[in-house]
Coordinates of C-alpha atoms (C1' of nucleotides) in Angstrom, one line a residue:
Chain A
M1 CA 174.8 -226.2 -158.7
S2 CA 172.3 -223.7 -157.4
E3 CA 173.2 -220.6 -156.0
Q4 CA 171.1 -221.2 -152.7
N5 CA 173.3 -224.6 -152.1
E6 CA 176.3 -222.9 -153.0
L7 CA 175.8 -220.6 -150.4
I8 CA 174.8 -222.9 -148.3
K9 CA 177.8 -225.7 -148.6
R10 CA 180.0 -222.6 -148.0
R11 CA 178.5 -221.9 -144.0
L12 CA 178.4 -226.1 -143.6
E13 CA 182.5 -225.6 -144.8
E14 CA 183.0 -222.8 -142.9
L15 CA 181.1 -224.5 -139.4
E16 CA 183.5 -227.4 -140.1
K17 CA 186.2 -225.3 -140.1
I18 CA 184.9 -223.7 -136.7
R19 CA 184.5 -227.1 -135.5
E20 CA 188.1 -227.6 -135.9
L21 CA 188.9 -224.9 -134.1
G22 CA 187.4 -226.8 -131.4
I23 CA 184.9 -224.4 -131.1
N24 CA 181.4 -225.4 -130.3
P25 CA 178.6 -223.2 -132.8
Y26 CA 175.7 -224.4 -131.1
P27 CA 176.7 -224.3 -127.6
H28 CA 173.9 -224.7 -124.6
R29 CA 173.6 -220.6 -122.5
F30 CA 174.7 -217.6 -122.6
D31 CA 174.9 -215.1 -119.8
V32 CA 173.4 -212.2 -121.1
T33 CA 173.5 -208.8 -118.9
S34 CA 171.7 -206.5 -120.7
D35 CA 170.6 -205.3 -123.9
S36 CA 171.1 -202.7 -126.9
E37 CA 168.2 -200.4 -125.8
T38 CA 169.2 -200.0 -122.4
L39 CA 173.0 -199.8 -123.1
I40 CA 172.1 -196.7 -125.9
S41 CA 169.6 -194.8 -124.3
N42 CA 171.6 -194.9 -120.7
F43 CA 175.0 -194.3 -122.4
N44 CA 177.0 -190.9 -121.1
D45 CA 179.9 -190.1 -122.6
P46 CA 182.2 -189.7 -120.4
E47 CA 183.7 -186.8 -118.9
S48 CA 187.7 -187.2 -118.6
D49 CA 190.6 -189.1 -120.0
E50 CA 190.5 -191.4 -116.5
E51 CA 187.0 -192.2 -117.0
K52 CA 187.1 -193.4 -120.4
E53 CA 189.9 -195.4 -119.0
S54 CA 187.7 -196.6 -116.4
R55 CA 185.2 -198.0 -118.3
K56 CA 187.0 -200.3 -119.5
S57 CA 186.6 -202.1 -116.7
E58 CA 183.1 -201.9 -116.7
T59 CA 182.1 -204.7 -118.9
V60 CA 178.5 -205.8 -120.5
S61 CA 177.1 -209.2 -122.1
V62 CA 174.4 -208.6 -125.1
A63 CA 173.3 -211.5 -127.7
G64 CA 171.5 -211.1 -130.8
R65 CA 171.8 -212.0 -134.6
I66 CA 174.6 -210.2 -137.2
M67 CA 172.7 -208.3 -139.2
A68 CA 175.5 -206.0 -141.0
I69 CA 179.3 -206.5 -141.0
R70 CA 181.8 -204.3 -142.1
K71 CA 185.6 -205.7 -142.2
M72 CA 188.4 -203.2 -142.3
G73 CA 191.4 -205.8 -142.3
K74 CA 192.6 -205.9 -138.8
A75 CA 189.1 -204.2 -137.3
T76 CA 185.5 -205.2 -137.3
F77 CA 182.0 -203.2 -136.8
C78 CA 178.8 -205.1 -136.9
H79 CA 175.6 -205.0 -135.3
I80 CA 174.0 -207.3 -133.8
K81 CA 170.2 -207.3 -133.1
D82 CA 168.7 -208.5 -130.4
E83 CA 164.8 -208.0 -128.8
T84 CA 164.8 -204.5 -127.9
G85 CA 166.9 -202.8 -131.2
R86 CA 170.5 -202.9 -132.7
I87 CA 174.1 -202.2 -130.9
Q88 CA 177.0 -202.0 -133.0
I89 CA 179.9 -204.0 -132.0
Y90 CA 183.6 -203.4 -132.4
I91 CA 186.0 -205.9 -132.6
K92 CA 189.9 -205.4 -133.2
K93 CA 192.1 -207.8 -134.1
D94 CA 195.4 -206.9 -131.4
E95 CA 193.0 -206.9 -128.6
I96 CA 190.9 -210.3 -129.2
G97 CA 193.4 -212.5 -130.1
D98 CA 194.1 -213.9 -133.6
I99 CA 192.5 -217.1 -133.6
S100 CA 189.6 -215.5 -131.8
Y101 CA 189.7 -213.1 -134.5
D102 CA 189.9 -215.4 -137.7
V103 CA 187.0 -216.9 -136.3
F104 CA 185.0 -213.7 -136.5
R105 CA 185.9 -213.5 -140.0
L106 CA 184.2 -216.8 -140.5
L107 CA 180.7 -215.4 -139.3
D108 CA 177.9 -214.4 -141.3
I109 CA 175.2 -212.0 -141.5
G110 CA 172.5 -214.3 -139.4
D111 CA 174.6 -216.2 -137.3
I112 CA 174.1 -215.5 -133.3
I113 CA 176.7 -214.3 -131.3
G114 CA 177.1 -213.4 -127.5
V115 CA 179.6 -210.3 -126.9
T116 CA 181.1 -208.9 -123.7
G117 CA 183.0 -205.9 -123.7
Y118 CA 182.6 -202.0 -122.3
L119 CA 180.6 -198.9 -124.0
F120 CA 182.3 -196.2 -126.1
R121 CA 180.8 -193.8 -128.3
T122 CA 182.7 -194.0 -132.0
K123 CA 183.8 -191.0 -134.0
T124 CA 181.3 -191.0 -136.1
G125 CA 179.0 -191.0 -132.6
E126 CA 177.7 -194.4 -132.8
V127 CA 176.9 -196.0 -128.9
S128 CA 178.9 -199.4 -129.6
V129 CA 180.4 -202.0 -127.4
H130 CA 184.1 -202.7 -127.7
A131 CA 184.5 -206.3 -127.8
V132 CA 186.7 -207.5 -125.2
S133 CA 185.5 -211.5 -126.1
Y134 CA 183.2 -212.9 -128.1
E135 CA 181.2 -216.2 -128.0
L136 CA 179.8 -217.7 -131.3
L137 CA 175.9 -219.1 -130.0
T138 CA 174.3 -220.4 -132.6
K139 CA 176.1 -220.6 -136.5
S140 CA 173.2 -219.9 -139.9
I141 CA 173.7 -221.8 -142.8
H142 CA 170.6 -220.6 -144.4
P143 CA 171.6 -216.5 -146.0
L144 CA 169.2 -214.2 -144.7
P145 CA 168.0 -211.2 -147.5
V146 CA 170.7 -208.4 -146.6
V147 CA 168.8 -205.6 -146.1
K148 CA 170.1 -201.7 -145.9
E149 CA 169.5 -199.4 -143.6
E150 CA 170.8 -195.7 -144.6
T151 CA 170.5 -192.8 -142.1
T152 CA 170.5 -189.3 -143.7
E153 CA 171.7 -186.3 -143.0
S154 CA 168.5 -184.9 -141.5
G155 CA 168.2 -188.2 -139.4
E156 CA 166.1 -190.0 -141.9
K157 CA 166.1 -194.0 -142.5
I158 CA 166.0 -195.2 -145.8
I159 CA 165.8 -198.8 -146.5
H160 CA 167.5 -200.3 -149.2
D161 CA 166.7 -203.5 -150.4
A162 CA 163.9 -204.1 -148.5
F163 CA 162.6 -207.8 -148.4
A164 CA 159.3 -206.9 -149.7
D165 CA 157.9 -209.9 -151.4
V166 CA 154.6 -210.3 -149.1
E167 CA 154.7 -213.9 -150.0
L168 CA 157.6 -214.6 -149.1
R169 CA 157.4 -212.2 -146.0
Y170 CA 153.7 -214.5 -145.0
R171 CA 155.5 -217.9 -146.2
Q172 CA 158.8 -217.1 -143.9
R173 CA 157.3 -214.7 -140.8
Y174 CA 160.5 -215.5 -139.1
I175 CA 162.7 -213.8 -141.3
D176 CA 160.0 -210.9 -142.3
L177 CA 160.4 -210.5 -138.3
I178 CA 164.1 -210.5 -138.7
V179 CA 164.6 -208.2 -141.6
N180 CA 161.6 -205.8 -141.0
E181 CA 161.7 -203.6 -138.4
N182 CA 158.2 -203.0 -137.8
V183 CA 156.6 -206.2 -138.1
K184 CA 157.5 -207.2 -134.8
D185 CA 155.9 -204.1 -133.2
V186 CA 152.6 -205.0 -135.5
F187 CA 152.1 -208.0 -133.3
I188 CA 153.7 -206.4 -129.7
K189 CA 150.4 -204.2 -130.4
R190 CA 148.2 -207.4 -131.0
T191 CA 149.2 -209.1 -127.7
K192 CA 148.8 -205.3 -125.9
I193 CA 145.2 -205.3 -127.2
I194 CA 144.1 -208.6 -126.5
Q195 CA 145.4 -208.6 -123.1
S196 CA 143.8 -205.1 -123.1
I197 CA 140.3 -206.1 -123.5
K198 CA 140.5 -209.5 -121.1
R199 CA 142.0 -207.0 -118.8
T200 CA 138.8 -204.4 -119.4
L201 CA 136.4 -207.5 -119.3
E202 CA 138.4 -209.3 -115.9
K203 CA 137.6 -206.3 -114.3
N204 CA 133.9 -206.1 -114.8
K205 CA 133.5 -209.4 -113.6
F206 CA 133.5 -211.5 -116.6
F207 CA 134.8 -215.2 -116.3
E208 CA 137.5 -216.5 -118.7
V209 CA 136.2 -220.1 -120.1
E210 CA 137.5 -222.8 -122.3
T211 CA 134.8 -224.2 -125.0
P212 CA 135.2 -227.0 -127.5
T213 CA 136.5 -225.9 -131.0
L214 CA 135.5 -229.7 -132.8
Q215 CA 131.9 -230.0 -132.8
S216 CA 129.6 -232.6 -134.3
L217 CA 127.5 -230.0 -134.5
Y218 CA 128.1 -225.9 -136.1
G219 CA 126.5 -223.2 -135.1
G220 CA 125.7 -219.6 -133.3
A221 CA 126.8 -218.2 -137.0
N222 CA 126.1 -218.5 -140.7
A223 CA 129.0 -219.4 -142.5
Q224 CA 129.9 -222.3 -144.0
P225 CA 132.2 -224.9 -141.6
F226 CA 135.4 -226.9 -142.1
V227 CA 134.5 -230.9 -141.5
T228 CA 137.0 -233.5 -140.3
H229 CA 136.7 -236.5 -139.5
H230 CA 137.1 -238.5 -135.9
N231 CA 138.7 -241.5 -136.3
A232 CA 137.8 -243.9 -132.9
L233 CA 134.1 -242.2 -133.4
D234 CA 134.4 -242.4 -136.8
I235 CA 132.2 -239.4 -137.0
D236 CA 132.6 -236.2 -138.8
L237 CA 133.3 -233.1 -137.2
Y238 CA 133.2 -229.5 -137.4
L239 CA 135.7 -226.8 -136.7
R240 CA 133.5 -224.0 -134.8
I241 CA 132.3 -221.4 -137.0
S242 CA 131.2 -219.8 -133.2
N243 CA 131.3 -220.5 -129.5
E244 CA 128.3 -218.6 -129.1
L245 CA 125.9 -221.2 -128.2
F246 CA 128.3 -222.7 -125.7
L247 CA 129.0 -219.2 -124.2
K248 CA 124.7 -219.8 -123.0
R249 CA 125.1 -223.4 -122.1
L250 CA 127.5 -222.1 -119.5
I251 CA 124.7 -219.0 -118.6
V252 CA 122.0 -221.9 -118.2
G253 CA 124.9 -223.6 -116.0
G254 CA 125.0 -220.4 -113.8
F255 CA 127.9 -218.7 -114.9
N256 CA 127.1 -215.1 -115.0
R257 CA 129.3 -213.6 -116.7
V258 CA 131.8 -215.2 -119.3
Y259 CA 133.9 -214.7 -122.0
E260 CA 136.4 -216.9 -124.4
F261 CA 138.6 -215.5 -126.9
V262 CA 138.3 -217.9 -129.8
R263 CA 140.0 -219.3 -133.1
D264 CA 137.0 -219.5 -135.4
F265 CA 136.9 -221.2 -138.6
R266 CA 135.0 -220.3 -141.7
N267 CA 135.1 -222.1 -145.0
E268 CA 134.7 -219.1 -146.9
G269 CA 136.7 -216.8 -149.6
I270 CA 140.0 -215.1 -148.2
D271 CA 140.4 -211.3 -149.2
R272 CA 142.2 -208.5 -147.2
T273 CA 139.6 -208.6 -144.0
H274 CA 139.2 -212.4 -144.0
N275 CA 141.6 -215.6 -142.9
P276 CA 139.7 -218.9 -142.9
E277 CA 141.2 -219.1 -139.3
F278 CA 140.5 -215.8 -137.1
T279 CA 140.3 -214.5 -133.4
Q280 CA 137.0 -213.8 -132.2
V281 CA 136.4 -212.6 -128.4
E282 CA 132.9 -214.0 -127.2
W283 CA 131.0 -212.6 -123.6
Y284 CA 128.1 -212.8 -122.1
Q285 CA 126.0 -211.4 -119.0
A286 CA 123.5 -212.3 -117.6
Y287 CA 120.5 -209.8 -116.6
G288 CA 122.0 -207.4 -119.5
D289 CA 120.3 -206.4 -122.6
Y290 CA 122.0 -205.4 -125.9
F291 CA 122.7 -201.9 -124.2
D292 CA 124.7 -203.0 -121.5
S293 CA 126.7 -204.7 -124.4
M294 CA 126.7 -201.1 -126.1
N295 CA 128.1 -199.8 -122.9
M296 CA 130.8 -202.6 -122.5
F297 CA 132.1 -203.1 -126.3
E298 CA 132.7 -198.9 -126.6
E299 CA 134.5 -199.7 -123.0
V300 CA 136.8 -202.4 -123.8
V301 CA 137.5 -200.8 -127.9
E302 CA 138.3 -197.5 -126.4
Q303 CA 140.7 -198.8 -123.5
A304 CA 142.2 -201.2 -126.0
C305 CA 143.3 -197.9 -128.5
I306 CA 144.7 -196.0 -125.5
D307 CA 146.5 -199.0 -124.4
S308 CA 148.3 -199.8 -127.4
N309 CA 148.9 -196.6 -129.5
G310 CA 148.3 -194.0 -126.0
T311 CA 144.8 -192.1 -127.3
T312 CA 141.0 -192.9 -128.5
K313 CA 142.6 -191.5 -131.6
V314 CA 143.9 -193.6 -134.3
T315 CA 145.0 -193.0 -138.3
Y316 CA 143.8 -195.9 -140.4
G317 CA 145.2 -194.8 -144.0
D318 CA 144.4 -191.5 -144.6
I319 CA 141.3 -191.1 -142.1
E320 CA 141.4 -190.7 -138.3
L321 CA 139.4 -192.8 -136.0
D322 CA 138.2 -191.4 -132.8
F323 CA 136.7 -194.4 -130.2
K324 CA 136.9 -191.8 -127.4
R325 CA 133.0 -192.8 -125.8
P326 CA 129.9 -192.7 -125.8
W327 CA 129.6 -193.7 -129.5
K328 CA 126.8 -193.1 -131.8
R329 CA 123.7 -195.0 -132.1
L330 CA 121.9 -195.1 -135.0
R331 CA 118.2 -197.9 -135.3
M332 CA 118.7 -199.3 -139.1
S333 CA 115.7 -198.4 -140.0
D334 CA 116.8 -194.5 -139.4
A335 CA 119.6 -194.9 -141.0
I336 CA 117.8 -196.3 -144.4
L337 CA 115.3 -193.3 -143.8
D338 CA 118.3 -190.7 -143.3
K339 CA 120.2 -192.3 -146.6
T340 CA 117.3 -193.8 -148.8
G341 CA 114.9 -191.6 -147.4
L342 CA 112.6 -195.0 -147.7
N343 CA 110.6 -195.4 -144.7
I344 CA 110.8 -199.2 -144.2
H345 CA 107.7 -199.0 -141.9
E346 CA 105.6 -197.8 -144.3
I347 CA 106.6 -199.4 -147.3
K348 CA 105.6 -202.5 -149.0
K349 CA 108.2 -205.5 -149.6
Q350 CA 107.5 -205.1 -153.3
E351 CA 108.8 -201.1 -153.2
I352 CA 112.5 -202.3 -151.5
I353 CA 112.5 -204.8 -154.3
D354 CA 111.5 -202.4 -157.0
Y355 CA 114.4 -200.1 -155.2
L356 CA 116.9 -202.6 -154.9
N357 CA 115.9 -203.1 -159.1
T358 CA 116.0 -199.7 -159.7
N359 CA 119.1 -198.5 -158.5
G360 CA 121.3 -201.6 -159.7
I361 CA 121.9 -203.0 -156.4
D362 CA 122.5 -206.8 -156.5
F363 CA 120.6 -209.0 -154.3
D364 CA 119.8 -213.0 -154.0
P365 CA 116.4 -213.6 -155.0
K366 CA 116.1 -216.6 -152.8
I367 CA 115.6 -213.3 -149.9
S368 CA 113.1 -211.3 -151.9
H369 CA 110.2 -213.9 -149.7
S370 CA 111.7 -212.1 -147.0
K371 CA 111.1 -208.4 -146.0
G372 CA 113.4 -208.7 -143.0
L373 CA 116.1 -210.0 -145.6
L374 CA 115.8 -207.5 -148.2
I375 CA 115.6 -204.6 -145.6
A376 CA 119.3 -205.9 -144.0
N377 CA 120.4 -206.1 -147.5
L378 CA 119.0 -202.2 -148.3
F379 CA 120.7 -201.4 -145.5
E380 CA 124.6 -203.0 -146.4
E381 CA 124.0 -202.0 -149.9
T382 CA 123.3 -197.9 -149.3
C383 CA 124.4 -197.3 -145.3
E384 CA 127.6 -198.9 -144.8
E385 CA 129.9 -197.0 -147.0
D386 CA 129.3 -194.2 -144.6
L387 CA 130.0 -195.8 -141.6
I388 CA 133.5 -194.4 -140.7
Q389 CA 133.5 -193.3 -137.1
P390 CA 132.3 -196.1 -134.6
V391 CA 128.7 -196.1 -134.8
F392 CA 126.4 -198.8 -133.4
I393 CA 123.8 -199.9 -135.6
Y394 CA 120.8 -201.2 -133.9
D395 CA 117.4 -203.3 -134.1
F396 CA 117.4 -205.8 -137.0
P397 CA 115.0 -207.6 -138.9
I398 CA 114.1 -211.0 -136.7
D399 CA 115.1 -212.6 -140.0
T400 CA 118.7 -212.1 -139.7
T401 CA 119.5 -213.7 -136.5
P402 CA 117.3 -217.1 -135.0
L403 CA 119.3 -216.7 -131.8
C404 CA 118.1 -212.9 -131.0
K405 CA 114.5 -212.0 -128.7
P406 CA 112.7 -209.4 -130.4
L407 CA 112.2 -205.6 -129.4
R408 CA 110.5 -205.5 -125.9
E409 CA 107.6 -203.3 -127.3
Y410 CA 105.7 -205.8 -128.7
T411 CA 103.0 -207.2 -127.0
P412 CA 102.0 -210.8 -127.7
E413 CA 98.9 -210.1 -130.1
Q414 CA 101.3 -207.8 -132.2
L415 CA 104.2 -210.5 -132.6
K416 CA 101.6 -213.2 -133.3
E417 CA 100.0 -210.8 -135.8
M418 CA 103.0 -209.6 -137.3
D419 CA 104.0 -212.8 -138.1
S420 CA 101.6 -214.1 -140.2
D421 CA 101.5 -210.8 -142.0
P422 CA 104.8 -210.8 -144.7
E423 CA 104.3 -207.1 -144.9
K424 CA 105.6 -206.7 -141.5
V425 CA 109.1 -207.1 -139.8
I426 CA 109.6 -207.9 -136.4
F427 CA 112.7 -206.0 -135.4
A428 CA 115.1 -207.4 -132.6
E429 CA 117.3 -206.3 -130.5
R430 CA 120.5 -206.9 -132.1
F431 CA 123.1 -204.1 -133.0
E432 CA 126.3 -204.2 -134.9
P433 CA 129.3 -202.0 -134.4
Y434 CA 130.9 -200.9 -137.7
V435 CA 134.1 -198.8 -138.1
N436 CA 135.6 -197.8 -141.1
K437 CA 132.5 -199.7 -143.1
W438 CA 133.6 -202.9 -141.4
E439 CA 131.3 -205.0 -139.1
M440 CA 133.1 -204.9 -135.8
G441 CA 130.7 -207.2 -133.5
N442 CA 127.6 -208.1 -133.2
S443 CA 125.2 -208.6 -130.2
Y444 CA 122.2 -209.5 -129.0
T445 CA 119.8 -209.6 -126.1
E446 CA 119.8 -213.2 -126.0
L447 CA 116.6 -215.2 -127.0
N448 CA 115.4 -217.3 -123.9
D449 CA 112.2 -218.3 -124.9
P450 CA 112.4 -222.0 -125.9
V451 CA 109.1 -222.1 -127.9
L452 CA 110.4 -219.4 -130.2
Q453 CA 114.0 -220.2 -130.2
R454 CA 112.8 -223.6 -131.2
K455 CA 110.2 -222.5 -134.1
L456 CA 113.0 -220.1 -135.1
L457 CA 116.0 -222.7 -135.2
E458 CA 113.6 -225.1 -137.0
G459 CA 112.9 -222.0 -139.3
Q460 CA 116.7 -222.1 -140.4
V461 CA 116.6 -225.7 -141.0
E462 CA 113.8 -224.8 -143.6
R463 CA 115.8 -222.3 -145.0
G464 CA 118.7 -224.7 -145.3
R465 CA 116.8 -227.0 -147.5
A466 CA 115.4 -224.0 -149.7
G467 CA 119.3 -223.5 -150.5
E468 CA 120.7 -220.9 -148.4
K469 CA 124.2 -222.2 -147.2
E470 CA 125.0 -220.6 -144.2
T471 CA 122.1 -221.3 -141.8
H472 CA 122.6 -223.8 -138.6
P473 CA 121.7 -227.6 -138.4
L474 CA 119.3 -228.4 -135.3
D475 CA 120.8 -228.1 -132.3
E476 CA 119.0 -230.3 -129.8
D477 CA 121.0 -230.2 -126.7
F478 CA 121.3 -226.3 -127.3
L479 CA 117.8 -226.3 -127.6
K480 CA 117.2 -228.7 -124.2
A481 CA 119.6 -226.3 -122.4
I482 CA 117.2 -223.5 -123.1
E483 CA 114.2 -225.5 -121.9
V484 CA 116.1 -225.5 -118.9
G485 CA 116.1 -221.9 -118.4
M486 CA 118.4 -219.0 -119.6
P487 CA 118.3 -216.3 -117.4
P488 CA 117.6 -212.6 -119.7
T489 CA 121.3 -212.6 -121.4
T490 CA 123.2 -210.5 -124.1
G491 CA 126.3 -211.5 -125.5
V492 CA 128.6 -210.1 -128.2
G493 CA 131.2 -211.2 -130.6
M494 CA 133.6 -208.8 -131.3
G495 CA 136.5 -209.9 -134.5
V496 CA 139.9 -209.3 -133.0
D497 CA 141.5 -209.1 -136.1
R498 CA 140.1 -206.2 -137.5
L499 CA 140.4 -204.2 -134.3
V500 CA 144.0 -205.1 -134.5
M501 CA 144.4 -204.1 -138.4
L502 CA 142.6 -200.4 -136.9
L503 CA 144.6 -200.1 -134.3
T504 CA 148.1 -200.4 -136.2
N505 CA 147.3 -199.6 -139.7
S506 CA 147.3 -202.6 -141.2
H507 CA 145.9 -202.7 -144.5
S508 CA 145.6 -206.6 -145.1
I509 CA 144.1 -209.4 -141.7
R510 CA 147.7 -211.3 -143.4
D511 CA 149.2 -208.2 -141.4
V512 CA 147.9 -209.3 -138.6
I513 CA 148.0 -212.7 -137.9
F514 CA 152.1 -214.4 -138.0
F515 CA 151.0 -217.5 -139.9
P516 CA 148.0 -216.6 -142.2
L517 CA 147.1 -219.7 -144.7
M518 CA 148.9 -219.9 -147.8
R519 CA 148.5 -222.5 -150.6
P520 CA 150.8 -225.1 -150.3
L521 CA 153.8 -224.8 -153.0
Chain B
rG1 C1' 134.5 -217.6 -158.3
rG2 C1' 134.9 -212.8 -161.8
rG3 C1' 138.6 -209.4 -163.6
rA4 C1' 143.5 -206.6 -163.9
rC5 C1' 148.4 -207.2 -162.9
rC6 C1' 153.1 -210.0 -161.2
rG7 C1' 157.0 -214.5 -161.4
rU8 C1' 164.4 -213.0 -164.4
rA9 C1' 170.9 -214.8 -159.8
rG10 C1' 169.9 -215.3 -152.0
rC11 C1' 167.5 -210.2 -151.7
rU12 C1' 165.7 -205.6 -154.5
rC13 C1' 165.1 -204.9 -159.8
rA14 C1' 166.8 -203.5 -165.4
rG15 C1' 166.0 -206.0 -169.5
rU16 C1' 159.8 -204.4 -176.5
rG17 C1' 161.6 -211.1 -180.8
rG18 C1' 168.5 -211.8 -182.2
rU19 C1' 175.3 -214.2 -177.0
rA20 C1' 170.9 -213.2 -169.8
rG21 C1' 172.1 -208.0 -167.1
rA22 C1' 173.1 -204.2 -162.2
rG23 C1' 172.8 -202.8 -157.0
rC24 C1' 173.8 -205.5 -153.0
rA25 C1' 175.1 -210.5 -150.7
rU26 C1' 179.0 -214.6 -151.8
rC27 C1' 184.5 -216.1 -152.5
rU28 C1' 189.9 -213.8 -153.6
rG29 C1' 193.0 -209.5 -152.1
rC30 C1' 194.3 -204.4 -149.7
rC31 C1' 192.5 -201.6 -145.4
rU32 C1' 192.7 -201.1 -136.9
rU33 C1' 186.8 -195.6 -135.2
rU34 C1' 183.3 -198.0 -139.8
rU35 C1' 178.2 -197.4 -141.0
rA36 C1' 173.9 -198.2 -147.3
rA37 C1' 182.2 -198.8 -145.6
rG38 C1' 185.7 -198.3 -149.4
rC39 C1' 188.9 -199.9 -153.2
rA40 C1' 190.3 -203.9 -157.4
rG41 C1' 189.2 -208.9 -158.9
rA42 C1' 186.2 -213.5 -159.2
rG43 C1' 182.1 -217.3 -159.2
rG44 C1' 177.0 -217.9 -158.9
rG45 C1' 170.6 -218.6 -163.6
rU46 C1' 166.6 -225.1 -166.6
rC47 C1' 164.5 -215.9 -166.8
rG48 C1' 157.8 -220.3 -162.4
rG49 C1' 156.2 -225.1 -165.6
rU50 C1' 154.6 -227.2 -170.2
rG51 C1' 153.2 -227.3 -174.9
rG52 C1' 152.8 -223.9 -179.3
rU53 C1' 154.3 -219.5 -183.1
rU54 C1' 159.4 -218.4 -185.2
rC55 C1' 165.5 -219.4 -188.6
rG56 C1' 165.8 -217.7 -183.3
rA57 C1' 161.4 -216.5 -177.7
rG58 C1' 162.9 -213.7 -171.0
rA59 C1' 159.8 -211.4 -174.4
rC60 C1' 154.7 -213.2 -178.6
rC61 C1' 150.6 -217.1 -178.2
rA62 C1' 147.6 -221.0 -175.0
rC63 C1' 147.6 -224.1 -170.8
rC64 C1' 148.6 -225.3 -166.0
rC65 C1' 151.2 -223.6 -160.8
rG66 C1' 152.4 -219.7 -157.6
rG67 C1' 151.1 -214.9 -155.9
rU68 C1' 149.0 -209.7 -155.2
rC69 C1' 144.9 -206.2 -156.1
rU70 C1' 139.8 -205.8 -156.8
rC71 C1' 134.9 -207.5 -156.8
rA72 C1' 131.6 -211.4 -155.0
rC73 C1' 130.5 -213.6 -150.0
rC74 C1' 131.4 -213.5 -144.9
rA75 C1' 133.3 -211.1 -139.6

RNA sequence: GGGACCGUAGCUCAGUGGUAGAGCAUCUGCCUUUUAAGCAGAGGGUCGGUGGUUCGAGACCACCCGGUCUCACCA
């Protein structure tokens, strides 16, 4: 028999013994009156023997999971862990009764107990609960990794035999949360960040809405979708890659400011900044432009940083980031000029290709038809690596997106002329915030010219036929909505997981998602 | 998808071709203020899987499974 089964078998036997003694190992409730953090932080040492004696009648009830047991014959110490921390429990045989004490000795690390008793400080100085009674609340039959915590004389904590196998931690997050102290803190911060973003948006009159996850057409981003099937309708459906096109329909419908936190699904590679399902918040604001979105974006992130960390500054790895507003704003063309000396407005398409080639920069030959896509590629390969502190990169070639308005400075004649000249690049009012070299989001002055919108989306279909995998299929219903008329609008998509990574100093996106996708065993 | 590395007891790990190891956990005994409690003893393994090389494989080779890091694609 394997060790694992043997450990479980022994615990099942103990479970039976407990039942035979008339004790329900899975009772229905327990009155909890306090928690470890409150008890320890509010404890004052009694000033006299009388006070010490009277304290014994001031009982509290706490509940938690047994994390460590130290049996000493007729007395036993254990630590229980509740939602706020750990507290030591002291149980004496002659006080609690022989049977009760014997049952206690059947308990294991991992069991959940409720303890009623009074507070005292041990000889070695730890505030503890002196048990008057206790109750088994849940018997655990699956052994937990035993992690030992040593406190050195200088007060430093050393963790021994940490449950550190990354794979097991992700696959069995419930165990990770129990035995690894800081894991829960990351997820508490995650929730605080999300709550903060919602507060900031609500404060600015944005209205929370919900749109479909299952979509018969996907769009709003460049990505490959997951395909699924609806049986009753007998049609294939896609898990959304973005909610952009639905939020715009709501702007058309008369909601002026909407936002939605969504899980997006993208059928692409997995690495430390990419999980196949990830969280994004998108917001759309009628009558605003991309500068309004920059203002909102930096307000949202600065506030989220303050609400989760107390300041606008945060340390990520060995760098310090400061999210204090206002953030730097840099045109893509200026970023390229600063970095490479290339003035993309002046030079020919071929000169960009030559530059890429002579500098050993790989690019997909499929994009060589488009000066705009070459520029975007040039930017990503040369400038991104320097974008550590928060910065808005703005004015992207229009070829990079079919959903964004051209710059306001162009006259209709200029646009027409540029469109027919492959050496001219139309720039669009798009920006991406960068932090720590990562794209943190995406924003446009949204395109609302239905004729141009149709033309650009049909262009996507063309490019899809030519072999690009991440282009949009044509969404006629969306085009109809734009034809009905969308007011001038700006919208933002923001990657929540990456923001949480930065604000919690997490190395991998899997550290900020409770249950990241793992290959089934 | 490419490359590098990893997989040995429940957990953390050692084991450079010759009888599978340590600490913690578990079990037995002792121990009424311990705290990585302690002391004495015991049990626990198809060494990720399948083939191969060899007198002999945990180790060497091939393939497979799972993972980590990294590059590519993307947010």
